[in-house]
Amino acid sequence: MKTAKTIEEIRQIVTEYKHDLKTIGLVTTMGNLHKGHLALVREAQKNAEKVIVTIFVNPMQFDRPEDLKTYPRTLEQDLALLEEAGVDAVFTPTPEIMYPRGLQNQTYVEVPDLANSLEGALRPGHFNGVATVVSKFFNIIQPDLACFGEKDYQQLALIREMVQDMNFQLRIIGVPIVRHENGLAYSSRNNRLSPEELEKAPEFHACLVKLGEKLRALPDFRNIQKTVDESVNELDGSGFSTDDITVVDADTLSPDITESRRVVILAAAYLGKVRLIDNLVITR
Ligand code: PAF
């Protein structure tokens, strides 16, 4: 497995792959890798001849400085996992390499509506940071395809929209959420839960499943707020602090779901200090 720290080094690797007419699949990560990331790698390997993974804790997408400071950095362990998974090359730049003029002076990419709605309204600036760093990786690596997890549902929708709007020439592949047997979605944030919180955490997904069943039983999606509020109360009553549960159209992410056949429950809740997110798509 090749490793590159600078833009020149990764571009050299990309040039070799392109010279050999190899297709390139990209998986962008912030490290602290788990089974969810490895599923992205496997999907990229199925669809491309060479797979490049980026590991970069992107300061531009953190709305809380404390989160950036405490974000787990486990580079040695991550590289070992990627080597074992058969990844071809890993790009591990520093913030100085990605943002040489500093964050304040960095040109940024903003996807209208999606960047500032839903999760974006709760985390100002977060999605501009994501869109900017992902578009920089697309420009640096010029992949044929890139894989993103459905766990970050709005992020995936935003990236698809950005690719279309900016005419990036690549295919975006969405990869289903990988869950523990108890339903908890794999996430780097789970590592920050205490043993007691880790035992409680699967109730978050269970609550979404229950809400999904209740919504499916309704004659239509016209008056769902009372049902959603019940789930918020249940979650809060069992030790979580719900940040948001919203049901939107699964394709457009519009809150107008009266005619929708496919909706998605987007949920965020704190368990102690850790903010968990999850989602569930429901089809009629
Ligand atoms: O989903 C993530 O881990 C990050 O938002 C991403 C896409 C790697 C951009 O930093």
PDB file of N, CA and C in Angstrom, residues 95-175:
ATOM      1  N   PRO A  95      -3.642  19.837   7.881  1.00  0.00           N
ATOM      2  CA  PRO A  95      -4.453  21.034   7.591  1.00  0.00           C
ATOM      3  C   PRO A  95      -3.665  22.082   6.814  1.00  0.00           C
ATOM      4  N   GLU A  96      -2.362  22.188   7.085  1.00  0.00           N
ATOM      5  CA  GLU A  96      -1.541  23.201   6.380  1.00  0.00           C
ATOM      6  C   GLU A  96      -1.450  22.870   4.886  1.00  0.00           C
ATOM      7  N   ILE A  97      -1.451  21.584   4.575  1.00  0.00           N
ATOM      8  CA  ILE A  97      -1.381  21.187   3.164  1.00  0.00           C
ATOM      9  C   ILE A  97      -2.729  21.430   2.473  1.00  0.00           C
ATOM     10  N   MET A  98      -3.810  21.141   3.186  1.00  0.00           N
ATOM     11  CA  MET A  98      -5.132  21.309   2.572  1.00  0.00           C
ATOM     12  C   MET A  98      -5.562  22.777   2.535  1.00  0.00           C
ATOM     13  N   TYR A  99      -5.154  23.531   3.564  1.00  0.00           N
ATOM     14  CA  TYR A  99      -5.589  24.936   3.650  1.00  0.00           C
ATOM     15  C   TYR A  99      -4.380  25.843   3.883  1.00  0.00           C
ATOM     16  N   PRO A 100      -3.487  25.954   2.881  1.00  0.00           N
ATOM     17  CA  PRO A 100      -2.234  26.694   3.098  1.00  0.00           C
ATOM     18  C   PRO A 100      -2.446  28.182   3.410  1.00  0.00           C
ATOM     19  N   ARG A 101      -3.574  28.743   2.995  1.00  0.00           N
ATOM     20  CA  ARG A 101      -3.801  30.175   3.273  1.00  0.00           C
ATOM     21  C   ARG A 101      -4.655  30.363   4.526  1.00  0.00           C
ATOM     22  N   GLY A 102      -4.908  29.257   5.233  1.00  0.00           N
ATOM     23  CA  GLY A 102      -5.718  29.341   6.459  1.00  0.00           C
ATOM     24  C   GLY A 102      -7.198  29.225   6.136  1.00  0.00           C
ATOM     25  N   LEU A 103      -7.980  28.811   7.140  1.00  0.00           N
ATOM     26  CA  LEU A 103      -9.411  28.579   6.905  1.00  0.00           C
ATOM     27  C   LEU A 103     -10.149  29.869   6.546  1.00  0.00           C
ATOM     28  N   GLN A 104      -9.716  30.979   7.132  1.00  0.00           N
ATOM     29  CA  GLN A 104     -10.421  32.253   6.905  1.00  0.00           C
ATOM     30  C   GLN A 104     -10.344  32.672   5.438  1.00  0.00           C
ATOM     31  N   ASN A 105      -9.227  32.316   4.786  1.00  0.00           N
ATOM     32  CA  ASN A 105      -9.016  32.774   3.404  1.00  0.00           C
ATOM     33  C   ASN A 105      -9.370  31.714   2.365  1.00  0.00           C
ATOM     34  N   GLN A 106      -9.835  30.587   2.809  1.00  0.00           N
ATOM     35  CA  GLN A 106     -10.091  29.464   1.903  1.00  0.00           C
ATOM     36  C   GLN A 106     -11.365  29.704   1.081  1.00  0.00           C
ATOM     37  N   THR A 107     -11.271  29.564  -0.230  1.00  0.00           N
ATOM     38  CA  THR A 107     -12.473  29.550  -1.070  1.00  0.00           C
ATOM     39  C   THR A 107     -13.327  28.370  -0.628  1.00  0.00           C
ATOM     40  N   TYR A 108     -14.627  28.568  -0.534  1.00  0.00           N
ATOM     41  CA  TYR A 108     -15.434  27.426  -0.084  1.00  0.00           C
ATOM     42  C   TYR A 108     -16.590  27.137  -1.027  1.00  0.00           C
ATOM     43  N   VAL A 109     -17.131  25.934  -0.875  1.00  0.00           N
ATOM     44  CA  VAL A 109     -18.244  25.476  -1.703  1.00  0.00           C
ATOM     45  C   VAL A 109     -19.479  25.398  -0.808  1.00  0.00           C
ATOM     46  N   GLU A 110     -20.561  26.011  -1.279  1.00  0.00           N
ATOM     47  CA  GLU A 110     -21.805  25.949  -0.501  1.00  0.00           C
ATOM     48  C   GLU A 110     -22.919  25.416  -1.391  1.00  0.00           C
ATOM     49  N   VAL A 111     -23.554  24.361  -0.950  1.00  0.00           N
ATOM     50  CA  VAL A 111     -24.684  23.797  -1.700  1.00  0.00           C
ATOM     51  C   VAL A 111     -25.945  24.425  -1.119  1.00  0.00           C
ATOM     52  N   PRO A 112     -26.639  25.270  -1.912  1.00  0.00           N
ATOM     53  CA  PRO A 112     -27.770  25.989  -1.342  1.00  0.00           C
ATOM     54  C   PRO A 112     -28.824  25.046  -0.777  1.00  0.00           C
ATOM     55  N   ASP A 113     -29.552  25.525   0.181  1.00  0.00           N
ATOM     56  CA  ASP A 113     -30.620  24.802   0.875  1.00  0.00           C
ATOM     57  C   ASP A 113     -30.075  23.675   1.745  1.00  0.00           C
ATOM     58  N   LEU A 114     -29.505  22.662   1.087  1.00  0.00           N
ATOM     59  CA  LEU A 114     -29.097  21.484   1.866  1.00  0.00           C
ATOM     60  C   LEU A 114     -28.023  21.826   2.898  1.00  0.00           C
ATOM     61  N   ALA A 115     -27.167  22.811   2.601  1.00  0.00           N
ATOM     62  CA  ALA A 115     -26.082  23.136   3.532  1.00  0.00           C
ATOM     63  C   ALA A 115     -26.612  23.763   4.815  1.00  0.00           C
ATOM     64  N   ASN A 116     -27.756  24.405   4.723  1.00  0.00           N
ATOM     65  CA  ASN A 116     -28.236  25.162   5.889  1.00  0.00           C
ATOM     66  C   ASN A 116     -29.561  24.666   6.454  1.00  0.00           C
ATOM     67  N   SER A 117     -30.074  23.572   5.898  1.00  0.00           N
ATOM     68  CA  SER A 117     -31.336  23.045   6.421  1.00  0.00           C
ATOM     69  C   SER A 117     -31.055  21.815   7.271  1.00  0.00           C
ATOM     70  N   LEU A 118     -32.054  21.346   7.998  1.00  0.00           N
ATOM     71  CA  LEU A 118     -31.980  20.105   8.792  1.00  0.00           C
ATOM     72  C   LEU A 118     -30.714  20.092   9.654  1.00  0.00           C
ATOM     73  N   GLU A 119     -29.843  19.080   9.450  1.00  0.00           N
ATOM     74  CA  GLU A 119     -28.600  18.979  10.218  1.00  0.00           C
ATOM     75  C   GLU A 119     -27.739  20.247  10.038  1.00  0.00           C
ATOM     76  N   GLY A 120     -27.818  20.855   8.851  1.00  0.00           N
ATOM     77  CA  GLY A 120     -27.046  22.062   8.556  1.00  0.00           C
ATOM     78  C   GLY A 120     -27.494  23.246   9.405  1.00  0.00           C
ATOM     79  N   ALA A 121     -28.797  23.293   9.747  1.00  0.00           N
ATOM     80  CA  ALA A 121     -29.297  24.380  10.582  1.00  0.00           C
ATOM     81  C   ALA A 121     -28.798  24.216  12.020  1.00  0.00           C
ATOM     82  N   LEU A 122     -28.588  22.971  12.423  1.00  0.00           N
ATOM     83  CA  LEU A 122     -28.119  22.708  13.800  1.00  0.00           C
ATOM     84  C   LEU A 122     -26.607  22.848  13.907  1.00  0.00           C
ATOM     85  N   ARG A 123     -25.897  22.711  12.778  1.00  0.00           N
ATOM     86  CA  ARG A 123     -24.431  22.754  12.803  1.00  0.00           C
ATOM     87  C   ARG A 123     -23.932  23.768  11.768  1.00  0.00           C
ATOM     88  N   PRO A 124     -24.019  25.063  12.095  1.00  0.00           N
ATOM     89  CA  PRO A 124     -23.674  26.098  11.111  1.00  0.00           C
ATOM     90  C   PRO A 124     -22.266  25.906  10.551  1.00  0.00           C
ATOM     91  N   GLY A 125     -22.153  25.961   9.244  1.00  0.00           N
ATOM     92  CA  GLY A 125     -20.836  25.878   8.592  1.00  0.00           C
ATOM     93  C   GLY A 125     -20.368  24.449   8.328  1.00  0.00           C
ATOM     94  N   HIS A 126     -20.990  23.482   8.987  1.00  0.00           N
ATOM     95  CA  HIS A 126     -20.514  22.098   8.872  1.00  0.00           C
ATOM     96  C   HIS A 126     -20.496  21.620   7.419  1.00  0.00           C
ATOM     97  N   PHE A 127     -21.621  21.807   6.725  1.00  0.00           N
ATOM     98  CA  PHE A 127     -21.699  21.244   5.375  1.00  0.00           C
ATOM     99  C   PHE A 127     -20.865  22.027   4.351  1.00  0.00           C
ATOM    100  N   ASN A 128     -20.611  23.316   4.621  1.00  0.00           N
ATOM    101  CA  ASN A 128     -19.684  24.039   3.728  1.00  0.00           C
ATOM    102  C   ASN A 128     -18.293  23.425   3.856  1.00  0.00           C
ATOM    103  N   GLY A 129     -17.938  23.048   5.078  1.00  0.00           N
ATOM    104  CA  GLY A 129     -16.641  22.398   5.310  1.00  0.00           C
ATOM    105  C   GLY A 129     -16.555  21.063   4.598  1.00  0.00           C
ATOM    106  N   VAL A 130     -17.646  20.297   4.655  1.00  0.00           N
ATOM    107  CA  VAL A 130     -17.666  18.986   3.985  1.00  0.00           C
ATOM    108  C   VAL A 130     -17.575  19.172   2.472  1.00  0.00           C
ATOM    109  N   ALA A 131     -18.440  20.045   1.925  1.00  0.00           N
ATOM    110  CA  ALA A 131     -18.476  20.232   0.465  1.00  0.00           C
ATOM    111  C   ALA A 131     -17.124  20.736  -0.041  1.00  0.00           C
ATOM    112  N   THR A 132     -16.500  21.621   0.727  1.00  0.00           N
ATOM    113  CA  THR A 132     -15.216  22.188   0.295  1.00  0.00           C
ATOM    114  C   THR A 132     -14.122  21.125   0.288  1.00  0.00           C
ATOM    115  N   VAL A 133     -14.008  20.368   1.380  1.00  0.00           N
ATOM    116  CA  VAL A 133     -12.908  19.396   1.430  1.00  0.00           C
ATOM    117  C   VAL A 133     -13.131  18.268   0.423  1.00  0.00           C
ATOM    118  N   VAL A 134     -14.389  17.849   0.258  1.00  0.00           N
ATOM    119  CA  VAL A 134     -14.660  16.759  -0.686  1.00  0.00           C
ATOM    120  C   VAL A 134     -14.372  17.224  -2.112  1.00  0.00           C
ATOM    121  N   SER A 135     -14.746  18.466  -2.437  1.00  0.00           N
ATOM    122  CA  SER A 135     -14.461  18.930  -3.806  1.00  0.00           C
ATOM    123  C   SER A 135     -12.961  19.086  -4.014  1.00  0.00           C
ATOM    124  N   LYS A 136     -12.214  19.462  -2.959  1.00  0.00           N
ATOM    125  CA  LYS A 136     -10.750  19.527  -3.104  1.00  0.00           C
ATOM    126  C   LYS A 136     -10.184  18.119  -3.380  1.00  0.00           C
ATOM    127  N   PHE A 137     -10.692  17.126  -2.633  1.00  0.00           N
ATOM    128  CA  PHE A 137     -10.215  15.745  -2.884  1.00  0.00           C
ATOM    129  C   PHE A 137     -10.571  15.284  -4.299  1.00  0.00           C
ATOM    130  N   PHE A 138     -11.779  15.648  -4.753  1.00  0.00           N
ATOM    131  CA  PHE A 138     -12.159  15.264  -6.129  1.00  0.00           C
ATOM    132  C   PHE A 138     -11.195  15.896  -7.139  1.00  0.00           C
ATOM    133  N   ASN A 139     -10.829  17.154  -6.905  1.00  0.00           N
ATOM    134  CA  ASN A 139      -9.914  17.831  -7.835  1.00  0.00           C
ATOM    135  C   ASN A 139      -8.501  17.272  -7.750  1.00  0.00           C
ATOM    136  N   ILE A 140      -8.064  16.934  -6.557  1.00  0.00           N
ATOM    137  CA  ILE A 140      -6.688  16.439  -6.394  1.00  0.00           C
ATOM    138  C   ILE A 140      -6.557  15.033  -6.979  1.00  0.00           C
ATOM    139  N   ILE A 141      -7.561  14.177  -6.716  1.00  0.00           N
ATOM    140  CA  ILE A 141      -7.420  12.748  -7.047  1.00  0.00           C
ATOM    141  C   ILE A 141      -8.115  12.372  -8.363  1.00  0.00           C
ATOM    142  N   GLN A 142      -9.084  13.170  -8.780  1.00  0.00           N
ATOM    143  CA  GLN A 142      -9.801  12.915 -10.047  1.00  0.00           C
ATOM    144  C   GLN A 142     -10.282  11.461 -10.149  1.00  0.00           C
ATOM    145  N   PRO A 143     -11.033  10.993  -9.158  1.00  0.00           N
ATOM    146  CA  PRO A 143     -11.473   9.591  -9.186  1.00  0.00           C
ATOM    147  C   PRO A 143     -12.603   9.369 -10.199  1.00  0.00           C
ATOM    148  N   ASP A 144     -12.776   8.110 -10.580  1.00  0.00           N
ATOM    149  CA  ASP A 144     -13.902   7.757 -11.454  1.00  0.00           C
ATOM    150  C   ASP A 144     -15.177   7.603 -10.645  1.00  0.00           C
ATOM    151  N   LEU A 145     -14.996   7.236  -9.385  1.00  0.00           N
ATOM    152  CA  LEU A 145     -16.165   7.093  -8.503  1.00  0.00           C
ATOM    153  C   LEU A 145     -15.729   7.333  -7.062  1.00  0.00           C
ATOM    154  N   ALA A 146     -16.721   7.663  -6.237  1.00  0.00           N
ATOM    155  CA  ALA A 146     -16.440   7.836  -4.810  1.00  0.00           C
ATOM    156  C   ALA A 146     -17.594   7.243  -4.022  1.00  0.00           C
ATOM    157  N   CYS A 147     -17.264   6.587  -2.900  1.00  0.00           N
ATOM    158  CA  CYS A 147     -18.287   5.921  -2.082  1.00  0.00           C
ATOM    159  C   CYS A 147     -18.511   6.707  -0.791  1.00  0.00           C
ATOM    160  N   PHE A 148     -19.763   6.924  -0.461  1.00  0.00           N
ATOM    161  CA  PHE A 148     -20.122   7.615   0.788  1.00  0.00           C
ATOM    162  C   PHE A 148     -21.212   6.817   1.496  1.00  0.00           C
ATOM    163  N   GLY A 149     -21.186   6.860   2.834  1.00  0.00           N
ATOM    164  CA  GLY A 149     -22.129   6.078   3.619  1.00  0.00           C
ATOM    165  C   GLY A 149     -23.505   6.728   3.696  1.00  0.00           C
ATOM    166  N   GLU A 150     -24.535   5.881   3.701  1.00  0.00           N
ATOM    167  CA  GLU A 150     -25.899   6.389   3.848  1.00  0.00           C
ATOM    168  C   GLU A 150     -26.184   6.819   5.285  1.00  0.00           C
ATOM    169  N   LYS A 151     -25.286   6.483   6.194  1.00  0.00           N
ATOM    170  CA  LYS A 151     -25.483   6.910   7.592  1.00  0.00           C
ATOM    171  C   LYS A 151     -25.539   8.432   7.662  1.00  0.00           C
ATOM    172  N   ASP A 152     -24.638   9.092   6.905  1.00  0.00           N
ATOM    173  CA  ASP A 152     -24.675  10.557   6.817  1.00  0.00           C
ATOM    174  C   ASP A 152     -25.558  10.907   5.627  1.00  0.00           C
ATOM    175  N   TYR A 153     -26.860  10.748   5.834  1.00  0.00           N
ATOM    176  CA  TYR A 153     -27.823  10.796   4.737  1.00  0.00           C
ATOM    177  C   TYR A 153     -27.806  12.146   4.017  1.00  0.00           C
ATOM    178  N   GLN A 154     -27.815  13.214   4.829  1.00  0.00           N
ATOM    179  CA  GLN A 154     -27.857  14.554   4.217  1.00  0.00           C
ATOM    180  C   GLN A 154     -26.538  14.856   3.518  1.00  0.00           C
ATOM    181  N   GLN A 155     -25.439  14.379   4.109  1.00  0.00           N
ATOM    182  CA  GLN A 155     -24.119  14.584   3.487  1.00  0.00           C
ATOM    183  C   GLN A 155     -24.089  13.948   2.094  1.00  0.00           C
ATOM    184  N   LEU A 156     -24.618  12.722   2.003  1.00  0.00           N
ATOM    185  CA  LEU A 156     -24.635  12.022   0.718  1.00  0.00           C
ATOM    186  C   LEU A 156     -25.483  12.794  -0.304  1.00  0.00           C
ATOM    187  N   ALA A 157     -26.655  13.272   0.134  1.00  0.00           N
ATOM    188  CA  ALA A 157     -27.535  14.025  -0.776  1.00  0.00           C
ATOM    189  C   ALA A 157     -26.838  15.305  -1.244  1.00  0.00           C
ATOM    190  N   LEU A 158     -26.158  15.956  -0.299  1.00  0.00           N
ATOM    191  CA  LEU A 158     -25.457  17.214  -0.600  1.00  0.00           C
ATOM    192  C   LEU A 158     -24.320  16.986  -1.594  1.00  0.00           C
ATOM    193  N   ILE A 159     -23.599  15.896  -1.422  1.00  0.00           N
ATOM    194  CA  ILE A 159     -22.472  15.603  -2.329  1.00  0.00           C
ATOM    195  C   ILE A 159     -22.998  15.283  -3.726  1.00  0.00           C
ATOM    196  N   ARG A 160     -24.088  14.519  -3.784  1.00  0.00           N
ATOM    197  CA  ARG A 160     -24.682  14.230  -5.100  1.00  0.00           C
ATOM    198  C   ARG A 160     -25.069  15.533  -5.803  1.00  0.00           C
ATOM    199  N   GLU A 161     -25.675  16.452  -5.044  1.00  0.00           N
ATOM    200  CA  GLU A 161     -26.118  17.704  -5.635  1.00  0.00           C
ATOM    201  C   GLU A 161     -24.910  18.532  -6.084  1.00  0.00           C
ATOM    202  N   MET A 162     -23.875  18.561  -5.245  1.00  0.00           N
ATOM    203  CA  MET A 162     -22.664  19.327  -5.578  1.00  0.00           C
ATOM    204  C   MET A 162     -22.023  18.795  -6.863  1.00  0.00           C
ATOM    205  N   VAL A 163     -21.968  17.469  -6.986  1.00  0.00           N
ATOM    206  CA  VAL A 163     -21.355  16.842  -8.168  1.00  0.00           C
ATOM    207  C   VAL A 163     -22.109  17.253  -9.433  1.00  0.00           C
ATOM    208  N   GLN A 164     -23.441  17.277  -9.294  1.00  0.00           N
ATOM    209  CA  GLN A 164     -24.264  17.663 -10.446  1.00  0.00           C
ATOM    210  C   GLN A 164     -24.067  19.149 -10.774  1.00  0.00           C
ATOM    211  N   ASP A 165     -24.149  19.982  -9.736  1.00  0.00           N
ATOM    212  CA  ASP A 165     -24.059  21.431  -9.948  1.00  0.00           C
ATOM    213  C   ASP A 165     -22.692  21.843 -10.496  1.00  0.00           C
ATOM    214  N   MET A 166     -21.624  21.194 -10.012  1.00  0.00           N
ATOM    215  CA  MET A 166     -20.265  21.613 -10.368  1.00  0.00           C
ATOM    216  C   MET A 166     -19.684  20.793 -11.524  1.00  0.00           C
ATOM    217  N   ASN A 167     -20.503  19.886 -12.091  1.00  0.00           N
ATOM    218  CA  ASN A 167     -20.058  19.058 -13.221  1.00  0.00           C
ATOM    219  C   ASN A 167     -18.807  18.249 -12.916  1.00  0.00           C
ATOM    220  N   PHE A 168     -18.680  17.763 -11.695  1.00  0.00           N
ATOM    221  CA  PHE A 168     -17.587  16.826 -11.413  1.00  0.00           C
ATOM    222  C   PHE A 168     -17.862  15.567 -12.217  1.00  0.00           C
ATOM    223  N   GLN A 169     -16.785  15.024 -12.830  1.00  0.00           N
ATOM    224  CA  GLN A 169     -17.005  13.868 -13.693  1.00  0.00           C
ATOM    225  C   GLN A 169     -16.709  12.590 -12.925  1.00  0.00           C
ATOM    226  N   LEU A 170     -17.624  12.195 -12.064  1.00  0.00           N
ATOM    227  CA  LEU A 170     -17.443  10.936 -11.346  1.00  0.00           C
ATOM    228  C   LEU A 170     -18.796  10.425 -10.890  1.00  0.00           C
ATOM    229  N   ARG A 171     -18.813   9.150 -10.502  1.00  0.00           N
ATOM    230  CA  ARG A 171     -20.042   8.513 -10.047  1.00  0.00           C
ATOM    231  C   ARG A 171     -20.003   8.465  -8.521  1.00  0.00           C
ATOM    232  N   ILE A 172     -21.127   8.835  -7.904  1.00  0.00           N
ATOM    233  CA  ILE A 172     -21.217   8.748  -6.439  1.00  0.00           C
ATOM    234  C   ILE A 172     -22.015   7.490  -6.097  1.00  0.00           C
ATOM    235  N   ILE A 173     -21.427   6.658  -5.245  1.00  0.00           N
ATOM    236  CA  ILE A 173     -22.117   5.432  -4.828  1.00  0.00           C
ATOM    237  C   ILE A 173     -22.456   5.543  -3.341  1.00  0.00           C
ATOM    238  N   GLY A 174     -23.739   5.372  -3.022  1.00  0.00           N
ATOM    239  CA  GLY A 174     -24.184   5.373  -1.623  1.00  0.00           C
ATOM    240  C   GLY A 174     -24.096   3.959  -1.068  1.00  0.00           C
ATOM    241  N   VAL A 175     -23.574   3.830   0.136  1.00  0.00           N
ATOM    242  CA  VAL A 175     -23.378   2.502   0.735  1.00  0.00           C
ATOM    243  C   VAL A 175     -24.236   2.396   2.004  1.00  0.00           C
TER     244      VAL A 175
END
